[in-house]
Amino acid sequence: MTSRHHRMLLRAAVALGGVVPVTAGLTGLLFGLDMLPASEAPPMLRAVALDSHYRYLSGLLLGIGLGFWSTLSRIEEQGPRFRLLTVIVVLGGLGRLLGLAVQGTPPGAMLFGLGMELVVTPLLCLWQWSVARMERE
């Protein structure tokens, strides 16, 4: 099998595998906790599902933070990575904003997160882009 065929198969596998996180992410973004087991489920099952999802999302946050830290040593050269991480953070912030509109105002720590996601992170991305542009000139 040629490298071209391997590349095509890998693309197909990644496209198919991407259906799961895109579907789950969109479902969670649009429906919030309603994506968890039905309210008729025993409270313990619902609590376990919520804990599992919370820990998973916390792992993603850890990965995002480590991803930003990985840009520090040569930040002026890390535009694509920085922009990708910023888009991920902003999408999360938009989900949080939707939750605010649907469910009401969350606790202060969540509002702080919303500010980081929709204001601070995009501003840092613009700053990184500016620094990168200055370095090229």
Coordinates of N, CA and C in Angstrom, one line a residue:
M1 N 0.9 -1.2 0.0 CA 0.0 0.0 0.0 C 0.9 1.2 0.0
T2 N 0.6 2.2 -0.8 CA 1.4 3.4 -0.9 C 1.1 4.4 0.2
S3 N 2.0 5.3 0.4 CA 1.8 6.3 1.4 C 0.6 7.2 1.1
R4 N 0.3 7.4 -0.1 CA -0.9 8.1 -0.5 C -2.2 7.4 0.0
H5 N -2.2 6.1 -0.1 CA -3.3 5.3 0.4 C -3.4 5.3 1.9
H6 N -2.3 5.2 2.6 CA -2.2 5.3 4.0 C -2.8 6.7 4.5
R7 N -2.4 7.7 3.8 CA -2.8 9.1 4.1 C -4.3 9.2 3.9
M8 N -4.9 8.6 2.9 CA -6.3 8.7 2.6 C -7.1 7.9 3.7
L9 N -6.6 6.7 4.0 CA -7.2 5.9 5.0 C -7.2 6.6 6.4
L10 N -6.0 7.2 6.7 CA -5.9 7.9 8.0 C -6.9 9.1 8.0
R11 N -7.0 9.8 6.9 CA -8.0 10.9 6.9 C -9.4 10.4 7.1
A12 N -9.7 9.3 6.4 CA -11.1 8.8 6.6 C -11.3 8.3 8.0
A13 N -10.3 7.7 8.6 CA -10.5 7.2 10.0 C -10.6 8.4 11.0
V14 N -9.8 9.5 10.8 CA -9.9 10.7 11.6 C -11.3 11.4 11.4
A15 N -11.7 11.4 10.2 CA -13.0 12.1 9.9 C -14.1 11.3 10.6
L16 N -14.1 10.0 10.5 CA -15.1 9.1 11.1 C -15.0 9.2 12.7
G17 N -13.8 9.2 13.2 CA -13.6 9.3 14.6 C -14.0 10.6 15.2
G18 N -13.9 11.7 14.4 CA -14.3 13.0 14.8 C -15.8 13.2 14.9
V19 N -16.5 12.3 14.4 CA -18.0 12.4 14.5 C -18.4 12.3 16.0
V20 N -17.7 11.5 16.8 CA -18.0 11.3 18.2 C -17.8 12.6 19.0
P21 N -16.6 13.2 19.0 CA -16.5 14.4 19.8 C -17.3 15.6 19.3
V22 N -17.5 15.7 18.0 CA -18.3 16.8 17.4 C -19.7 16.6 17.8
T23 N -20.3 15.4 17.7 CA -21.7 15.2 18.1 C -21.9 15.3 19.6
A24 N -21.0 14.8 20.4 CA -21.1 14.9 21.9 C -20.9 16.3 22.3
G25 N -20.0 17.0 21.7 CA -19.7 18.4 22.1 C -20.9 19.3 21.7
L26 N -21.4 19.1 20.5 CA -22.6 19.9 20.1 C -23.8 19.6 20.9
T27 N -24.0 18.3 21.3 CA -25.1 17.9 22.1 C -25.0 18.6 23.5
G28 N -23.8 18.5 24.1 CA -23.6 19.1 25.4 C -23.7 20.6 25.4
L29 N -23.2 21.2 24.3 CA -23.3 22.7 24.2 C -24.8 23.1 24.1
L30 N -25.6 22.4 23.3 CA -27.0 22.8 23.0 C -27.9 22.4 24.2
F31 N -27.6 21.2 24.8 CA -28.6 20.7 25.8 C -28.1 20.7 27.2
G32 N -26.9 21.0 27.5 CA -26.3 21.0 28.8 C -26.5 19.7 29.5
L33 N -26.9 19.7 30.8 CA -27.0 18.5 31.6 C -28.1 17.6 31.1
D34 N -29.0 18.1 30.2 CA -30.0 17.2 29.7 C -29.4 16.1 28.8
M35 N -28.1 16.2 28.4 CA -27.5 15.1 27.7 C -27.2 13.9 28.5
L36 N -27.2 14.1 29.9 CA -26.9 13.0 30.8 C -28.1 12.1 30.9
P37 N -28.0 11.0 31.6 CA -29.1 10.1 31.7 C -30.4 10.8 32.2
A38 N -31.5 10.3 31.7 CA -32.8 10.9 31.9 C -33.0 11.1 33.4
S39 N -33.8 12.1 33.7 CA -34.1 12.4 35.1 C -34.8 11.2 35.9
E40 N -35.3 10.3 35.1 CA -35.9 9.1 35.8 C -34.8 8.2 36.3
A41 N -33.6 8.3 35.8 CA -32.5 7.5 36.2 C -32.2 7.7 37.7
P42 N -31.7 6.7 38.4 CA -31.4 6.8 39.8 C -30.4 8.0 40.0
P43 N -30.6 8.8 41.0 CA -29.7 10.0 41.2 C -28.3 9.6 41.2
M44 N -27.9 8.4 41.7 CA -26.5 8.0 41.8 C -25.9 7.9 40.4
L45 N -26.7 7.3 39.4 CA -26.3 7.2 38.1 C -26.0 8.5 37.4
R46 N -27.0 9.5 37.7 CA -26.8 10.8 37.2 C -25.6 11.5 37.8
A47 N -25.4 11.3 39.1 CA -24.2 11.9 39.7 C -22.9 11.3 39.2
V48 N -22.9 10.0 38.9 CA -21.7 9.4 38.4 C -21.4 9.9 37.0
A49 N -22.5 10.0 36.2 CA -22.3 10.5 34.8 C -21.8 12.0 34.8
L50 N -22.4 12.8 35.7 CA -22.0 14.2 35.8 C -20.5 14.3 36.2
D51 N -20.1 13.5 37.2 CA -18.7 13.5 37.7 C -17.8 13.0 36.6
S52 N -18.2 12.0 35.9 CA -17.3 11.5 34.8 C -17.1 12.6 33.7
H53 N -18.2 13.2 33.3 CA -18.1 14.3 32.3 C -17.3 15.5 32.8
Y54 N -17.5 15.9 34.0 CA -16.8 17.0 34.6 C -15.3 16.7 34.6
R55 N -14.9 15.5 35.0 CA -13.5 15.1 35.0 C -12.9 15.1 33.6
Y56 N -13.6 14.6 32.7 CA -13.2 14.6 31.3 C -12.9 16.0 30.8
L57 N -13.9 16.9 31.0 CA -13.8 18.3 30.6 C -12.6 19.0 31.3
S58 N -12.4 18.6 32.6 CA -11.3 19.2 33.3 C -9.9 18.7 32.7
G59 N -9.9 17.5 32.2 CA -8.7 17.0 31.5 C -8.5 17.8 30.3
L60 N -9.5 18.1 29.5 CA -9.4 18.9 28.3 C -8.9 20.3 28.7
L61 N -9.4 20.9 29.8 CA -8.9 22.2 30.2 C -7.4 22.1 30.6
L62 N -7.0 21.1 31.2 CA -5.6 20.9 31.6 C -4.8 20.8 30.3
G63 N -5.2 20.1 29.3 CA -4.5 20.0 28.0 C -4.4 21.3 27.3
I64 N -5.5 22.1 27.3 CA -5.5 23.4 26.7 C -4.5 24.3 27.4
G65 N -4.5 24.3 28.7 CA -3.5 25.1 29.4 C -2.1 24.7 29.1
L66 N -1.8 23.4 29.1 CA -0.5 22.9 28.8 C -0.1 23.2 27.4
G67 N -1.1 23.2 26.5 CA -0.9 23.6 25.1 C -0.5 25.0 25.0
F68 N -1.1 25.9 25.7 CA -0.7 27.3 25.7 C 0.8 27.4 26.3
W69 N 1.0 26.7 27.4 CA 2.4 26.8 27.9 C 3.4 26.3 27.0
S70 N 3.0 25.3 26.1 CA 4.0 24.8 25.2 C 4.4 25.8 24.1
T71 N 3.7 26.9 24.0 CA 4.1 28.0 23.1 C 5.1 29.0 23.7
L72 N 5.4 28.9 25.0 CA 6.1 30.0 25.6 C 7.5 30.1 25.1
S73 N 8.3 29.1 24.9 CA 9.7 29.2 24.6 C 10.0 30.0 23.3
R74 N 9.1 29.8 22.3 CA 9.3 30.5 21.0 C 7.9 31.0 20.6
I75 N 7.3 31.8 21.4 CA 5.9 32.2 21.2 C 5.7 32.9 19.9
E76 N 6.7 33.6 19.4 CA 6.5 34.4 18.2 C 6.3 33.4 17.0
E77 N 6.7 32.2 17.1 CA 6.6 31.2 16.0 C 5.5 30.2 16.2
Q78 N 4.6 30.4 17.2 CA 3.6 29.5 17.5 C 2.2 29.9 17.1
G79 N 2.1 30.8 16.1 CA 0.8 31.3 15.7 C -0.3 30.3 15.4
P80 N 0.0 29.3 14.6 CA -1.1 28.3 14.3 C -1.5 27.5 15.5
R81 N -0.6 27.1 16.4 CA -1.0 26.4 17.6 C -1.8 27.4 18.5
F82 N -1.4 28.6 18.7 CA -2.0 29.6 19.5 C -3.4 29.9 19.0
R83 N -3.6 30.0 17.7 CA -4.9 30.3 17.2 C -5.8 29.1 17.3
L84 N -5.3 27.9 17.1 CA -6.2 26.7 17.3 C -6.7 26.6 18.8
L85 N -5.8 26.8 19.7 CA -6.1 26.8 21.1 C -7.1 27.9 21.4
T86 N -6.9 29.0 20.9 CA -7.9 30.1 21.1 C -9.3 29.8 20.6
V87 N -9.3 29.2 19.4 CA -10.7 28.9 18.8 C -11.3 27.9 19.8
I88 N -10.6 26.9 20.3 CA -11.2 25.9 21.2 C -11.7 26.6 22.4
V89 N -10.9 27.5 23.0 CA -11.4 28.2 24.2 C -12.6 29.1 23.9
V90 N -12.6 29.8 22.8 CA -13.7 30.6 22.5 C -15.0 29.8 22.2
L91 N -14.9 28.6 21.6 CA -16.1 27.8 21.4 C -16.6 27.4 22.8
G92 N -15.7 27.0 23.7 CA -16.2 26.7 25.1 C -16.9 27.9 25.7
G93 N -16.3 29.1 25.5 CA -16.9 30.3 26.1 C -18.3 30.5 25.5
L94 N -18.4 30.3 24.2 CA -19.7 30.5 23.6 C -20.8 29.5 24.1
G95 N -20.3 28.3 24.4 CA -21.2 27.3 25.1 C -21.6 27.8 26.5
R96 N -20.6 28.4 27.2 CA -20.9 28.9 28.5 C -21.9 30.1 28.4
L97 N -21.7 30.9 27.4 CA -22.6 32.1 27.2 C -24.0 31.6 26.9
L98 N -24.1 30.5 26.1 CA -25.4 30.0 25.8 C -26.1 29.5 27.1
G99 N -25.3 28.8 27.9 CA -25.8 28.3 29.2 C -26.3 29.5 30.1
L100 N -25.6 30.6 30.1 CA -26.0 31.8 30.8 C -27.3 32.3 30.3
A101 N -27.5 32.3 29.0 CA -28.7 32.8 28.4 C -29.9 31.9 28.7
V102 N -29.7 30.6 28.7 CA -30.7 29.6 28.9 C -31.0 29.3 30.4
Q103 N -30.0 29.2 31.2 CA -30.1 28.8 32.6 C -30.0 29.9 33.6
G104 N -29.5 31.1 33.2 CA -29.3 32.2 34.2 C -27.8 32.3 34.5
T105 N -27.6 33.3 35.4 CA -26.2 33.7 35.7 C -25.6 32.6 36.6
P106 N -24.4 32.1 36.2 CA -23.7 31.1 37.0 C -22.9 31.8 38.1
P107 N -22.3 31.0 39.0 CA -21.5 31.6 40.1 C -20.3 32.4 39.5
G108 N -19.7 33.3 40.4 CA -18.7 34.2 40.0 C -17.5 33.5 39.3
A109 N -17.1 32.4 39.7 CA -15.9 31.7 39.1 C -16.2 31.4 37.6
M110 N -17.5 31.0 37.4 CA -17.9 30.7 36.0 C -17.9 32.0 35.1
L111 N -18.3 33.1 35.7 CA -18.3 34.4 35.0 C -16.8 34.8 34.7
F112 N -15.9 34.6 35.7 CA -14.5 34.8 35.5 C -14.0 34.0 34.3
G113 N -14.4 32.7 34.2 CA -14.0 31.8 33.1 C -14.6 32.4 31.8
L114 N -15.8 32.9 31.8 CA -16.4 33.4 30.6 C -15.6 34.6 30.1
G115 N -15.2 35.5 31.0 CA -14.3 36.6 30.6 C -13.0 36.2 30.0
M116 N -12.4 35.1 30.6 CA -11.1 34.6 30.1 C -11.3 34.0 28.7
E117 N -12.5 33.3 28.5 CA -12.7 32.6 27.3 C -13.1 33.6 26.1
L118 N -13.9 34.6 26.4 CA -14.3 35.4 25.3 C -13.7 36.8 25.2
V119 N -12.9 37.2 26.2 CA -12.2 38.4 26.1 C -10.7 38.3 26.2
V120 N -10.2 37.7 27.3 CA -8.7 37.7 27.6 C -8.0 36.8 26.5
T121 N -8.5 35.6 26.3 CA -7.8 34.7 25.4 C -7.8 35.2 24.0
P122 N -8.9 35.8 23.4 CA -8.7 36.4 22.1 C -7.8 37.6 22.0
L123 N -7.7 38.3 23.1 CA -6.8 39.5 23.2 C -5.3 39.0 23.2
L124 N -5.1 37.9 24.0 CA -3.8 37.3 24.0 C -3.4 36.8 22.6
C125 N -4.3 36.2 21.9 CA -4.1 35.7 20.5 C -3.7 36.9 19.6
L126 N -4.4 38.0 19.7 CA -4.1 39.1 18.9 C -2.7 39.7 19.2
W127 N -2.4 39.6 20.5 CA -1.0 40.1 21.0 C 0.0 39.2 20.4
Q128 N -0.2 37.8 20.4 CA 0.8 36.9 19.9 C 1.0 37.2 18.4
W129 N -0.1 37.4 17.7 CA 0.0 37.7 16.3 C 0.8 39.0 16.0
S130 N 0.6 40.0 16.9 CA 1.3 41.2 16.7 C 2.8 41.0 17.0
V131 N 3.1 40.3 18.0 CA 4.5 40.0 18.3 C 5.2 39.2 17.2
A132 N 4.5 38.2 16.6 CA 5.0 37.5 15.5 C 5.2 38.3 14.3
R133 N 4.3 39.3 14.0 CA 4.5 40.2 12.9 C 5.7 41.1 13.1
M134 N 5.9 41.6 14.3 CA 7.0 42.4 14.6 C 8.3 41.7 14.4
E135 N 8.3 40.4 14.8 CA 9.6 39.6 14.7 C 9.9 39.4 13.2
R136 N 8.9 39.3 12.3 CA 9.1 39.0 10.9 C 9.7 40.3 10.2
E137 N 9.4 41.5 10.8 CA 9.8 42.7 10.1 C 11.2 43.1 10.4

